[in-house]
Tab-separated table of C-alpha atoms and ligand atoms in Angstrom:
chain	number	residue	atom	x	y	z
A	1	MET	CA	0.051	-0.089	-0.576
A	2	ALA	CA	3.285	2.561	0.696
A	3	MET	CA	3.998	1.804	-2.698
A	4	ILE	CA	0.819	2.209	-4.609
A	5	ALA	CA	0.612	5.624	-2.358
A	6	HIS	CA	4.089	6.293	-3.476
A	7	GLN	CA	3.817	5.728	-7.134
A	8	CYS	CA	0.449	7.056	-7.677
A	9	PRO	CA	-0.114	10.839	-5.600
A	10	ASP	CA	-3.512	11.161	-7.268
A	11	ILE	CA	-4.613	8.399	-5.157
A	12	ASP	CA	-5.606	8.761	-1.321
A	13	VAL	CA	-4.297	5.449	0.576
A	14	HIS	CA	-5.636	4.732	4.069
A	15	VAL	CA	-3.873	2.055	6.051
A	16	VAL	CA	-6.485	1.219	8.767
A	17	ASP	CA	-5.618	-1.267	11.109
A	18	LEU	CA	-7.280	-2.380	14.865
A	19	ASN	CA	-4.361	-2.448	16.935
A	20	PRO	CA	-3.022	1.295	17.940
A	21	GLU	CA	0.079	0.401	18.751
A	22	ARG	CA	0.752	-0.920	15.404
A	23	ILE	CA	-0.291	2.073	13.702
A	24	ALA	CA	1.440	4.223	16.074
A	25	ALA	CA	4.495	2.697	14.871
A	26	TRP	CA	3.384	2.720	11.118
A	27	ASN	CA	3.479	6.457	12.196
A	28	SER	CA	6.669	6.527	13.883
A	29	GLU	CA	10.281	6.855	12.678
A	30	GLU	CA	10.853	2.993	14.116
A	31	LEU	CA	8.651	0.733	11.473
A	32	PRO	CA	7.039	-2.425	13.104
A	33	VAL	CA	8.870	-4.110	9.995
A	34	TYR	CA	12.135	-4.223	9.002
A	35	GLU	CA	12.690	-4.186	5.334
A	36	PRO	CA	15.298	-2.633	3.322
A	37	GLY	CA	14.204	0.919	1.596
A	38	LEU	CA	10.359	1.050	3.351
A	39	TYR	CA	11.233	3.750	5.526
A	40	ASP	CA	11.870	6.070	2.671
A	41	VAL	CA	9.114	4.960	0.455
A	42	VAL	CA	6.745	5.420	3.655
A	43	LYS	CA	8.555	8.449	4.902
A	44	GLN	CA	7.789	10.160	1.063
A	45	ALA	CA	3.888	9.376	0.878
A	46	ARG	CA	3.065	9.814	4.681
A	47	GLY	CA	1.072	12.650	5.311
A	48	ARG	CA	0.734	13.315	1.587
A	49	ASN	CA	-1.724	10.538	0.285
A	50	LEU	CA	-0.736	7.833	2.737
A	51	ARG	CA	-2.363	7.561	5.941
A	52	PHE	CA	-1.976	5.263	8.786
A	53	THR	CA	-5.254	5.227	11.113
A	54	THR	CA	-7.079	3.107	13.380
A	55	GLU	CA	-10.608	4.821	11.873
A	56	VAL	CA	-11.844	1.796	10.029
A	57	ALA	CA	-15.314	2.812	9.250
A	58	ALA	CA	-14.357	6.136	8.018
A	59	ALA	CA	-11.525	5.118	6.051
A	60	ILE	CA	-14.147	2.286	4.429
A	61	ARG	CA	-17.007	4.628	4.037
A	62	GLU	CA	-14.970	6.843	2.079
A	63	SER	CA	-13.042	4.391	-0.209
A	64	ASN	CA	-14.092	3.671	-3.624
A	65	MET	CA	-11.529	0.418	-3.482
A	66	CYS	CA	-10.972	-1.593	-0.296
A	67	PHE	CA	-7.945	-4.442	-0.118
A	68	ILE	CA	-7.950	-7.341	2.356
A	69	SER	CA	-4.871	-7.797	3.692
A	70	VAL	CA	-5.050	-9.762	7.032
A	71	ASN	CA	-2.944	-12.547	7.830
A	72	THR	CA	-4.560	-16.271	7.031
A	73	PRO	CA	-2.355	-18.283	9.147
A	74	THR	CA	-2.899	-22.331	9.361
A	75	LYS	CA	-5.529	-23.567	11.529
A	76	THR	CA	-4.665	-24.936	15.055
A	77	HIS	CA	-7.469	-26.362	15.874
A	78	GLY	CA	-11.161	-27.680	14.531
A	79	ILE	CA	-11.445	-29.014	10.920
A	80	GLY	CA	-8.216	-28.944	8.791
A	81	ALA	CA	-6.228	-27.864	11.906
A	82	GLY	CA	-2.375	-27.962	10.784
A	83	ARG	CA	-3.187	-27.512	7.072
A	84	ALA	CA	-6.221	-25.475	6.161
A	85	ALA	CA	-6.153	-21.634	6.178
A	86	ASN	CA	-7.903	-19.926	9.353
A	87	LEU	CA	-10.172	-17.392	7.364
A	88	GLU	CA	-11.464	-15.670	10.488
A	89	PHE	CA	-9.865	-12.482	9.502
A	90	VAL	CA	-10.842	-12.546	6.245
A	91	GLU	CA	-14.395	-12.862	6.729
A	92	LYS	CA	-14.174	-10.662	9.744
A	93	CYS	CA	-12.911	-7.867	7.195
A	94	ALA	CA	-15.832	-8.442	4.800
A	95	ARG	CA	-18.176	-8.200	7.612
A	96	THR	CA	-16.579	-4.786	8.382
A	97	ILE	CA	-16.955	-3.676	4.797
A	98	ALA	CA	-20.539	-4.853	4.434
A	99	GLU	CA	-21.759	-3.041	7.839
A	100	ASN	CA	-19.619	0.212	6.867
A	101	SER	CA	-20.464	0.822	3.271
A	102	ASP	CA	-22.938	3.129	1.946
A	103	SER	CA	-21.647	3.209	-1.771
A	104	ASP	CA	-20.483	0.635	-4.505
A	105	LYS	CA	-16.811	-0.664	-4.131
A	106	VAL	CA	-13.910	-2.973	-5.452
A	107	ILE	CA	-13.117	-5.710	-3.018
A	108	VAL	CA	-9.631	-6.716	-3.533
A	109	GLU	CA	-8.123	-10.061	-2.071
A	110	LYS	CA	-4.854	-9.381	-1.141
A	111	SER	CA	-3.903	-11.801	1.248
A	112	THR	CA	-3.303	-15.350	0.322
A	113	LEU	CA	-6.242	-17.308	0.224
A	114	PRO	CA	-7.419	-21.020	-0.775
A	115	VAL	CA	-9.379	-21.158	-3.895
A	116	ARG	CA	-12.586	-20.160	-3.937
A	117	THR	CA	-12.506	-17.522	-1.008
A	118	ALA	CA	-14.002	-15.208	-3.484
A	119	GLU	CA	-17.209	-16.693	-3.380
A	120	SER	CA	-17.541	-16.338	0.457
A	121	VAL	CA	-16.712	-12.970	0.260
A	122	LYS	CA	-19.287	-12.162	-1.981
A	123	ARG	CA	-21.685	-13.866	-0.340
A	124	ILE	CA	-20.764	-11.944	3.344
A	125	LEU	CA	-21.322	-9.052	1.524
A	126	SER	CA	-24.128	-9.029	-0.937
A	127	SER	CA	-25.770	-10.667	2.263
A	128	SER	CA	-25.934	-7.045	3.884
A	129	LYS	CA	-27.667	-4.160	2.062
A	130	SER	CA	-29.037	-5.016	-1.295
A	131	ASP	CA	-28.796	-2.016	-3.449
A	132	ILE	CA	-24.493	-1.680	-2.470
A	133	LYS	CA	-22.709	-3.675	-5.564
A	134	PHE	CA	-19.787	-5.081	-4.519
A	135	ASP	CA	-17.124	-6.636	-7.351
A	136	VAL	CA	-14.713	-8.965	-5.611
A	137	LEU	CA	-11.160	-9.472	-7.308
A	138	SER	CA	-8.163	-11.492	-6.226
A	139	ASN	CA	-4.862	-10.045	-6.724
A	140	PRO	CA	-1.940	-11.775	-4.789
A	141	GLU	CA	1.253	-10.560	-3.755
A	142	PHE	CA	4.446	-12.176	-4.927
A	143	LEU	CA	6.797	-9.991	-3.176
A	144	ALA	CA	9.765	-11.286	-1.070
A	145	GLU	CA	10.883	-10.134	2.377
A	146	GLY	CA	14.289	-8.603	1.881
A	147	THR	CA	13.689	-7.416	-1.466
A	148	ALA	CA	10.114	-6.192	-1.150
A	149	ILE	CA	10.477	-2.703	-2.400
A	150	ASP	CA	12.350	-3.992	-5.562
A	151	ASP	CA	10.221	-6.574	-6.377
A	152	LEU	CA	7.538	-4.058	-5.948
A	153	LEU	CA	8.992	-1.357	-8.135
A	154	LYS	CA	9.977	-3.926	-10.948
A	155	PRO	CA	7.247	-7.061	-10.737
A	156	ASP	CA	7.698	-9.541	-12.981
A	157	ARG	CA	3.825	-9.331	-13.152
A	158	ILE	CA	0.640	-8.218	-11.334
A	159	LEU	CA	-2.030	-10.904	-11.578
A	160	ILE	CA	-5.772	-9.770	-11.307
A	161	GLY	CA	-8.505	-12.052	-11.112
A	162	GLY	CA	-12.179	-11.238	-11.481
A	163	ASP	CA	-15.297	-11.718	-13.599
A	164	ASN	CA	-16.110	-8.427	-14.059
A	165	ALA	CA	-13.577	-6.607	-16.565
A	166	THR	CA	-14.864	-3.060	-15.712
A	167	ALA	CA	-13.496	-3.689	-11.904
A	168	ILE	CA	-10.547	-5.496	-13.299
A	169	GLU	CA	-9.481	-2.625	-14.945
A	170	LYS	CA	-10.346	0.054	-12.278
A	171	LEU	CA	-7.434	-2.057	-10.460
A	172	ALA	CA	-4.971	-2.425	-13.549
A	173	ASP	CA	-5.705	1.403	-13.953
A	174	VAL	CA	-3.551	1.651	-10.290
A	175	TYR	CA	-0.832	-0.342	-11.205
A	176	LYS	CA	-0.535	1.121	-14.793
A	177	HIS	CA	0.862	4.083	-12.982
A	178	TRP	CA	4.480	2.337	-13.008
A	179	VAL	CA	3.862	-1.186	-14.357
A	180	PRO	CA	3.788	-1.809	-18.085
A	181	ASN	CA	0.583	-3.092	-19.319
A	182	ASP	CA	1.473	-6.415	-20.957
A	183	LYS	CA	2.934	-7.371	-17.204
A	184	ILE	CA	-0.738	-6.905	-16.113
A	185	ILE	CA	-2.099	-10.179	-16.124
A	186	ARG	CA	-6.163	-10.864	-16.339
A	187	THR	CA	-7.621	-14.218	-15.624
A	188	ASN	CA	-10.794	-15.547	-13.750
A	189	ILE	CA	-10.963	-15.412	-10.346
A	190	TRP	CA	-10.349	-19.086	-9.289
A	191	SER	CA	-7.143	-19.071	-11.431
A	192	SER	CA	-5.515	-16.136	-10.032
A	193	GLU	CA	-6.163	-17.416	-6.264
A	194	LEU	CA	-4.647	-21.274	-7.427
A	195	SER	CA	-1.630	-19.268	-9.531
A	196	LYS	CA	-0.811	-18.044	-5.467
A	197	LEU	CA	-0.485	-20.915	-4.166
A	198	THR	CA	0.972	-23.082	-6.977
A	199	ALA	CA	3.922	-20.430	-7.205
A	200	ASN	CA	5.149	-20.686	-3.555
A	201	ALA	CA	4.926	-24.602	-4.059
A	202	PHE	CA	6.690	-24.518	-7.200
A	203	LEU	CA	9.457	-22.286	-5.379
A	204	ALA	CA	9.241	-24.441	-2.344
A	205	GLN	CA	9.628	-27.633	-4.185
A	206	ARG	CA	12.891	-26.398	-6.107
A	207	VAL	CA	14.189	-25.625	-2.903
A	208	SER	CA	13.216	-29.317	-1.468
A	209	SER	CA	14.400	-30.679	-4.436
A	210	ILE	CA	17.877	-29.617	-4.227
A	211	ASN	CA	18.301	-29.886	-0.964
A	212	ALA	CA	17.198	-33.847	-1.279
A	213	ILE	CA	20.158	-33.871	-3.798
A	214	SER	CA	22.245	-32.304	-0.889
A	215	ALA	CA	21.772	-35.409	1.084
A	216	LEU	CA	23.488	-37.553	-1.812
A	217	CYS	CA	25.741	-35.597	-2.598
A	218	GLU	CA	27.077	-35.599	1.055
A	219	ALA	CA	26.522	-39.461	0.962
A	220	THR	CA	28.715	-39.767	-2.821
A	221	GLY	CA	31.174	-37.198	-2.482
A	222	ALA	CA	29.403	-34.692	-4.698
A	223	ASP	CA	29.252	-30.832	-4.008
A	224	VAL	CA	25.755	-29.518	-4.134
A	225	ASP	CA	26.918	-26.125	-5.164
A	226	GLU	CA	28.580	-27.610	-8.361
A	227	VAL	CA	25.630	-29.636	-9.153
A	228	ALA	CA	23.165	-26.510	-8.668
A	229	GLY	CA	25.468	-24.544	-10.772
A	230	ALA	CA	25.484	-27.035	-13.678
A	231	ILE	CA	22.042	-27.732	-13.597
A	232	GLY	CA	21.164	-23.918	-13.392
A	233	THR	CA	22.783	-23.397	-16.641
A	234	ASP	CA	19.597	-25.137	-18.319
A	235	SER	CA	17.732	-22.497	-19.814
A	236	ARG	CA	14.546	-24.861	-18.937
A	237	ILE	CA	15.944	-25.047	-15.391
A	238	GLY	CA	17.499	-21.452	-14.275
A	239	PRO	CA	19.422	-21.040	-11.624
A	240	ARG	CA	17.351	-19.367	-9.070
A	241	PHE	CA	15.625	-20.909	-6.159
A	242	LEU	CA	18.694	-23.477	-6.177
A	243	LYS	CA	20.332	-22.662	-3.429
A	244	SER	CA	20.354	-25.678	-0.571
A	245	SER	CA	20.302	-24.483	2.742
A	246	VAL	CA	19.101	-25.845	6.018
A	247	GLY	CA	15.779	-25.692	5.066
A	248	PHE	CA	13.287	-23.235	3.597
A	249	GLY	CA	11.439	-20.741	6.245
A	250	GLY	CA	8.641	-17.940	6.296
A	251	SER	CA	5.518	-17.174	6.606
A	252	CYS	CA	4.492	-18.805	3.290
A	253	PHE	CA	5.512	-21.502	1.753
A	254	GLN	CA	4.852	-24.537	4.444
A	255	LYS	CA	1.271	-22.554	5.241
A	256	ASP	CA	0.836	-22.580	1.259
A	257	ILE	CA	1.828	-25.815	0.749
A	258	LEU	CA	-0.172	-27.227	3.415
A	259	ASN	CA	-3.421	-25.117	2.268
A	260	LEU	CA	-2.942	-26.505	-1.051
A	261	VAL	CA	-2.638	-30.269	-0.181
A	262	TYR	CA	-5.966	-29.588	2.228
A	263	LEU	CA	-7.336	-28.378	-0.982
A	264	CYS	CA	-6.330	-31.590	-2.676
A	265	GLU	CA	-7.752	-33.911	-0.160
A	266	HIS	CA	-11.226	-31.839	0.007
A	267	PHE	CA	-11.626	-32.365	-3.919
A	268	GLY	CA	-10.607	-35.967	-3.709
A	269	LEU	CA	-7.607	-35.875	-5.354
A	270	PRO	CA	-5.048	-37.880	-2.649
A	271	GLU	CA	-2.242	-38.611	-5.348
A	272	VAL	CA	-1.581	-34.956	-5.544
A	273	ALA	CA	-2.248	-33.695	-2.215
A	274	LYS	CA	0.670	-36.367	-1.394
A	275	TYR	CA	2.818	-35.584	-4.093
A	276	TRP	CA	2.880	-31.733	-2.629
A	277	GLU	CA	3.146	-32.987	1.309
A	278	GLN	CA	6.129	-34.628	0.291
A	279	VAL	CA	8.072	-30.980	0.133
A	280	VAL	CA	7.125	-30.298	3.504
A	281	VAL	CA	7.757	-33.608	4.310
A	282	MET	CA	11.475	-32.995	2.809
A	283	ASN	CA	11.989	-29.834	4.193
A	284	ASP	CA	11.587	-31.345	7.949
A	285	TYR	CA	13.763	-33.908	7.451
A	286	GLN	CA	16.474	-31.155	6.057
A	287	LYS	CA	16.207	-29.383	9.218
A	288	ARG	CA	16.193	-32.414	11.260
A	289	ARG	CA	19.106	-33.537	9.235
A	290	PHE	CA	21.090	-30.445	10.034
A	291	SER	CA	20.704	-30.826	13.968
A	292	THR	CA	21.509	-34.587	13.950
A	293	GLY	CA	24.531	-34.011	11.958
A	294	ILE	CA	25.937	-31.301	14.855
A	295	VAL	CA	25.298	-33.604	17.642
A	296	LYS	CA	27.089	-36.941	15.347
A	297	THR	CA	29.980	-34.777	14.348
A	298	MET	CA	30.248	-33.271	18.000
A	299	PHE	CA	30.850	-36.809	19.045
A	300	ASN	CA	27.525	-37.715	19.880
A	301	THR	CA	26.916	-35.200	22.825
A	302	VAL	CA	26.256	-31.830	22.698
A	303	SER	CA	25.380	-31.410	26.602
A	304	ASP	CA	26.489	-28.438	28.217
A	305	LYS	CA	28.658	-27.664	25.150
A	306	LYS	CA	28.418	-24.082	24.016
A	307	ILE	CA	27.071	-23.737	20.272
A	308	ALA	CA	27.152	-19.997	18.668
A	309	ILE	CA	23.663	-19.679	16.490
A	310	TRP	CA	24.949	-16.999	13.612
A	311	GLY	CA	21.340	-15.895	12.355
A	312	PHE	CA	18.095	-16.619	13.224
A	313	ALA	CA	15.444	-14.611	11.014
A	314	PHE	CA	14.353	-17.068	8.259
A	315	LYS	CA	16.395	-15.496	5.543
A	316	LYS	CA	18.653	-12.227	5.267
A	317	ASP	CA	17.240	-8.380	5.268
A	318	THR	CA	14.879	-9.368	7.269
A	319	ASN	CA	13.550	-9.539	11.205
A	320	ASP	CA	11.125	-12.402	10.318
A	321	THR	CA	11.589	-15.207	12.256
A	322	ARG	CA	7.991	-17.132	11.297
A	323	GLU	CA	8.839	-20.967	10.608
A	324	SER	CA	12.721	-20.071	10.205
A	325	ALA	CA	14.787	-22.944	10.348
A	326	ALA	CA	16.504	-22.129	13.229
A	327	ILE	CA	14.093	-22.243	15.880
A	328	TYR	CA	13.839	-25.863	15.153
A	329	VAL	CA	17.656	-26.632	14.993
A	330	CYS	CA	17.775	-24.598	18.272
A	331	ARG	CA	14.563	-26.960	19.842
A	332	ASP	CA	16.580	-30.296	19.078
A	333	LEU	CA	19.908	-28.685	20.188
A	334	LEU	CA	18.339	-27.631	23.576
A	335	GLU	CA	16.701	-30.909	23.750
A	336	GLU	CA	19.937	-31.751	23.832
A	337	ARG	CA	20.842	-29.823	26.537
A	338	ALA	CA	23.376	-27.776	24.448
A	339	ARG	CA	24.043	-23.922	25.744
A	340	LEU	CA	23.247	-21.345	22.717
A	341	THR	CA	24.231	-17.988	22.135
A	342	ILE	CA	22.419	-16.409	19.685
A	343	TYR	CA	23.313	-13.629	17.510
A	344	ASP	CA	21.078	-11.656	14.976
A	345	PRO	CA	21.478	-8.534	13.970
A	346	GLN	CA	17.761	-7.427	13.794
A	347	VAL	CA	15.856	-10.012	15.518
A	348	SER	CA	15.069	-9.080	19.230
A	349	ILE	CA	15.909	-11.304	22.319
A	350	GLU	CA	12.309	-10.805	23.186
A	351	GLN	CA	11.000	-12.394	19.808
A	352	ILE	CA	13.659	-15.221	19.931
A	353	ARG	CA	12.474	-16.120	23.282
A	354	LYS	CA	8.879	-16.230	22.402
A	355	ASP	CA	10.044	-18.540	19.135
A	356	LEU	CA	11.499	-21.148	21.301
A	357	GLU	CA	9.118	-20.707	23.821
A	358	TYR	CA	6.337	-21.436	21.632
A	359	LEU	CA	7.832	-24.071	19.643
A	360	MET	CA	8.974	-26.270	22.538
A	361	GLY	CA	5.590	-26.015	24.083
A	362	GLY	CA	3.989	-27.948	21.591
A	363	VAL	CA	0.642	-28.582	20.726
A	364	ASP	CA	-0.830	-27.348	24.267
A	365	GLY	CA	1.413	-24.786	24.387
A	366	GLN	CA	2.668	-25.755	27.982
A	367	LEU	CA	6.334	-26.005	28.928
A	368	THR	CA	7.175	-28.339	31.502
A	369	ASP	CA	9.590	-27.427	34.374
A	370	THR	CA	12.639	-28.538	32.738
A	371	GLN	CA	11.751	-27.148	29.185
A	372	ARG	CA	11.344	-23.847	31.103
A	373	ARG	CA	14.596	-24.059	33.010
A	374	VAL	CA	17.017	-25.280	29.955
A	375	LEU	CA	15.038	-21.916	27.899
A	376	ASN	CA	15.875	-19.762	30.964
A	377	GLU	CA	19.278	-21.362	31.597
A	378	ASN	CA	21.065	-22.551	28.662
A	379	VAL	CA	19.768	-19.633	25.789
A	380	ASN	CA	21.918	-16.896	25.536
A	381	VAL	CA	21.731	-13.754	23.196
A	382	ALA	CA	25.228	-11.985	21.754
A	383	SER	CA	25.201	-8.405	20.381
A	384	SER	CA	27.946	-9.749	18.048
A	385	ALA	CA	28.861	-13.021	15.817
A	386	GLU	CA	32.643	-12.770	17.436
A	387	ALA	CA	30.812	-12.553	20.662
A	388	ALA	CA	28.490	-15.074	20.294
A	389	ALA	CA	31.702	-17.508	19.280
A	390	HIS	CA	33.804	-16.646	22.127
A	391	GLU	CA	34.588	-19.807	24.098
A	392	ALA	CA	32.059	-21.549	22.083
A	393	HIS	CA	32.578	-25.487	20.771
A	394	ALA	CA	30.921	-24.740	17.293
A	395	ILE	CA	29.192	-22.292	15.589
A	396	ALA	CA	26.124	-22.700	13.501
A	397	VAL	CA	25.367	-20.492	10.681
A	398	MET	CA	21.416	-20.207	10.175
A	399	THR	CA	20.943	-17.333	8.136
A	400	GLU	CA	23.200	-16.101	5.388
A	401	TRP	CA	23.767	-12.082	6.766
A	402	ASP	CA	26.696	-10.707	4.983
A	403	GLU	CA	28.108	-9.825	7.686
A	404	PHE	CA	29.230	-13.228	8.856
A	405	ARG	CA	31.034	-13.682	5.258
A	406	ASP	CA	33.946	-10.943	6.696
A	407	CYS	CA	34.157	-11.526	10.245
A	408	ASP	CA	37.764	-11.748	11.465
A	409	PHE	CA	37.964	-15.675	11.652
A	410	LYS	CA	41.421	-15.919	12.812
A	411	THR	CA	40.336	-13.794	16.141
A	412	ILE	CA	37.344	-16.212	16.113
A	413	TYR	CA	39.145	-19.352	16.047
A	414	ASP	CA	41.627	-18.133	18.815
A	415	SER	CA	38.501	-17.741	21.146
A	416	MET	CA	36.910	-20.753	20.493
A	417	MET	CA	37.372	-24.581	22.312
A	418	LYS	CA	38.984	-26.500	20.396
A	419	PRO	CA	38.263	-28.474	17.997
A	420	ALA	CA	36.492	-25.580	16.852
A	421	PHE	CA	33.357	-26.936	14.980
A	422	VAL	CA	31.590	-24.292	11.975
A	423	PHE	CA	27.920	-26.106	10.290
A	424	ASP	CA	27.553	-24.043	7.725
A	425	GLY	CA	23.792	-23.791	7.247
A	426	ARG	CA	24.062	-21.690	4.031
A	427	ASN	CA	27.274	-22.591	2.472
A	428	ILE	CA	27.942	-18.769	2.620
A	429	LEU	CA	31.462	-19.207	4.546
A	430	ASP	CA	34.862	-20.034	2.557
A	431	ALA	CA	35.546	-23.632	3.454
A	432	GLU	CA	38.883	-23.662	2.338
A	433	LYS	CA	39.969	-20.496	4.274
A	434	LEU	CA	38.447	-21.705	7.409
A	435	THR	CA	39.956	-25.403	7.244
A	436	LYS	CA	43.542	-23.904	6.725
A	437	LEU	CA	42.807	-21.436	10.080
A	438	GLY	CA	42.134	-24.880	11.948
A	439	PHE	CA	38.394	-25.257	11.715
A	440	GLU	CA	36.302	-28.237	11.331
A	441	ILE	CA	33.585	-27.124	8.671
A	442	SER	CA	30.999	-28.801	7.582
A	443	SER	CA	29.117	-26.995	4.654
A	444	ILE	CA	25.580	-28.579	3.371
A	445	GLY	CA	25.975	-31.111	0.336
A	446	LYS	CA	29.395	-31.443	0.090
A	447	GLY	CA	30.706	-35.064	0.675
A	448	GLU	CA	34.131	-36.073	1.292
A	449	GLY	CA	35.057	-36.918	-2.252
B	1	LIG	C1	7.894	-15.912	-1.067
B	1	LIG	C2	8.015	-16.256	-2.577
B	1	LIG	O1	9.310	-16.515	-3.090
B	1	LIG	C3	7.239	-14.903	-2.780
B	1	LIG	O2	6.878	-14.801	-4.207
B	1	LIG	C4	6.031	-14.658	-2.247
B	1	LIG	O3	5.066	-13.383	-2.385
B	1	LIG	C5	5.983	-14.955	-0.911
B	1	LIG	O4	6.878	-15.740	-0.263
B	1	LIG	C6	4.537	-15.074	-0.053
B	1	LIG	O5	4.188	-15.667	-0.100
B	1	LIG	O6	4.200	-13.919	0.654
B	1	LIG	P1	9.798	-15.030	1.020
B	1	LIG	O7	9.045	-16.233	1.877
B	1	LIG	O8	9.829	-13.629	1.576
B	1	LIG	O9	8.849	-15.220	0.003
B	1	LIG	O10	11.129	-15.287	0.693
B	1	LIG	P2	11.937	-16.583	-0.317
B	1	LIG	O11	12.773	-15.781	-1.102
B	1	LIG	O12	10.749	-17.025	-1.326
B	1	LIG	O13	12.574	-17.638	0.793
B	1	LIG	C7	11.804	-18.624	1.545
B	1	LIG	C8	12.678	-19.466	1.988
B	1	LIG	O14	13.149	-20.090	1.281
B	1	LIG	C9	13.899	-18.647	3.165
B	1	LIG	O15	14.446	-19.485	3.949
B	1	LIG	C10	14.660	-18.892	2.035
B	1	LIG	O16	16.357	-18.709	2.758
B	1	LIG	C11	14.742	-20.104	1.279
B	1	LIG	N1	15.848	-20.249	0.313
B	1	LIG	C12	15.416	-19.785	-0.799
B	1	LIG	C13	16.245	-21.141	0.059
B	1	LIG	O17	16.907	-22.029	1.154
B	1	LIG	N2	17.002	-21.354	-1.136
B	1	LIG	C14	17.019	-20.928	-2.212
B	1	LIG	O18	17.340	-20.946	-3.551
B	1	LIG	C15	15.939	-20.077	-2.016
């Protein structure tokens, strides 16, 4: 929305939220999310044609177009728990729009939604005041965190799904302020909703595919980065999204695939459901393989050993930790009673503790006394990568932050316990250089040769 306001000075954008603290943060110098370049975009438009406010009803009344951009987390209870999307917030938005509208509007689904959600949104809207006309469009977002501003400025495509050509063109006119018309794809509403889930499923599948091969590389002596480089030159495959890692994270991949799996099951397609579910199964395997590898390499015990965790965010250039592989690896290592010192340039200590507590609490969210003690006593947070590694038995790289590449590894080596192990979950460190310094380094998908 900030980008729309930035690129379209003639359009008034009101961003509304029920949470006053969040809105206050959007109106301050400290935005609630860390995203390179976002502050400048917000600053330029805020107070001109971009407003952040809690006045939901007034904003709806004054608008011609409403974007529904609430979260759709995986359901934790009831039918479809663990797979289906929780549409409670989308439905509440639709009801609030219906209650507060006194003129025709275009309603845009920006949240990622299961196929055929537009149908429910339409029914809720049309069941209120019969004289008001709502056109519902699907307009999924394809930006990735960390590169959001660039992705929004130069999108590969804008996708608009709907059944009313006039409404579609109204939304296309917004994007046409800066996106060439041939990049604006118009489809029916179901294709648009399904394309979003499919795009994320294909991207995640590539990561799981290369991660599956990384296990085979380790067993055979092949090098996964060389394999990725070699296959990526095939123009039919392409080089992107072939970086083997400790496992993908983020709020979208797993959620959207599980949602896809649920839809396939719902429509009586168990083979298709199983096929996509395997992408998530492989990702869980990769995370677990990484933590098991640490324990095995460190003489089958990490109990009371200090391990420096470098990075906690699910990827670099974001402070988002949702579904980050780091949380799972830390949980496994804490179960083995390792002492962890975590450093991430953007993630707060409160967030780290909250994430670990949430995962370790399991389905009922209750920590046992032992788990609470381990969390309190065995988790520390450091203010730099070097400080985290001081007197550590091992370093585990969980996020590919650029600053990790440039550390003073000689000093770090001297400050660590010996043998000084490094587990590079992102393959970003110079393994040859580190080996020469004396480190014992394990990278993803690099066999003994
Ligand atoms: C993803 C999609 O890339 C976006 O197109 C989509 O709009 C977004 O989800 C969404 O649905 O909101 P995002 O999760 O922000 O974006 O970040 P990605 O760059 O896709 O990375 C996801 C995870 O995969 C990260 O943990 C990343 O480290 C990992 N990854 C990515 C790899 O392990 N290897 C790769 O080669 C690429």
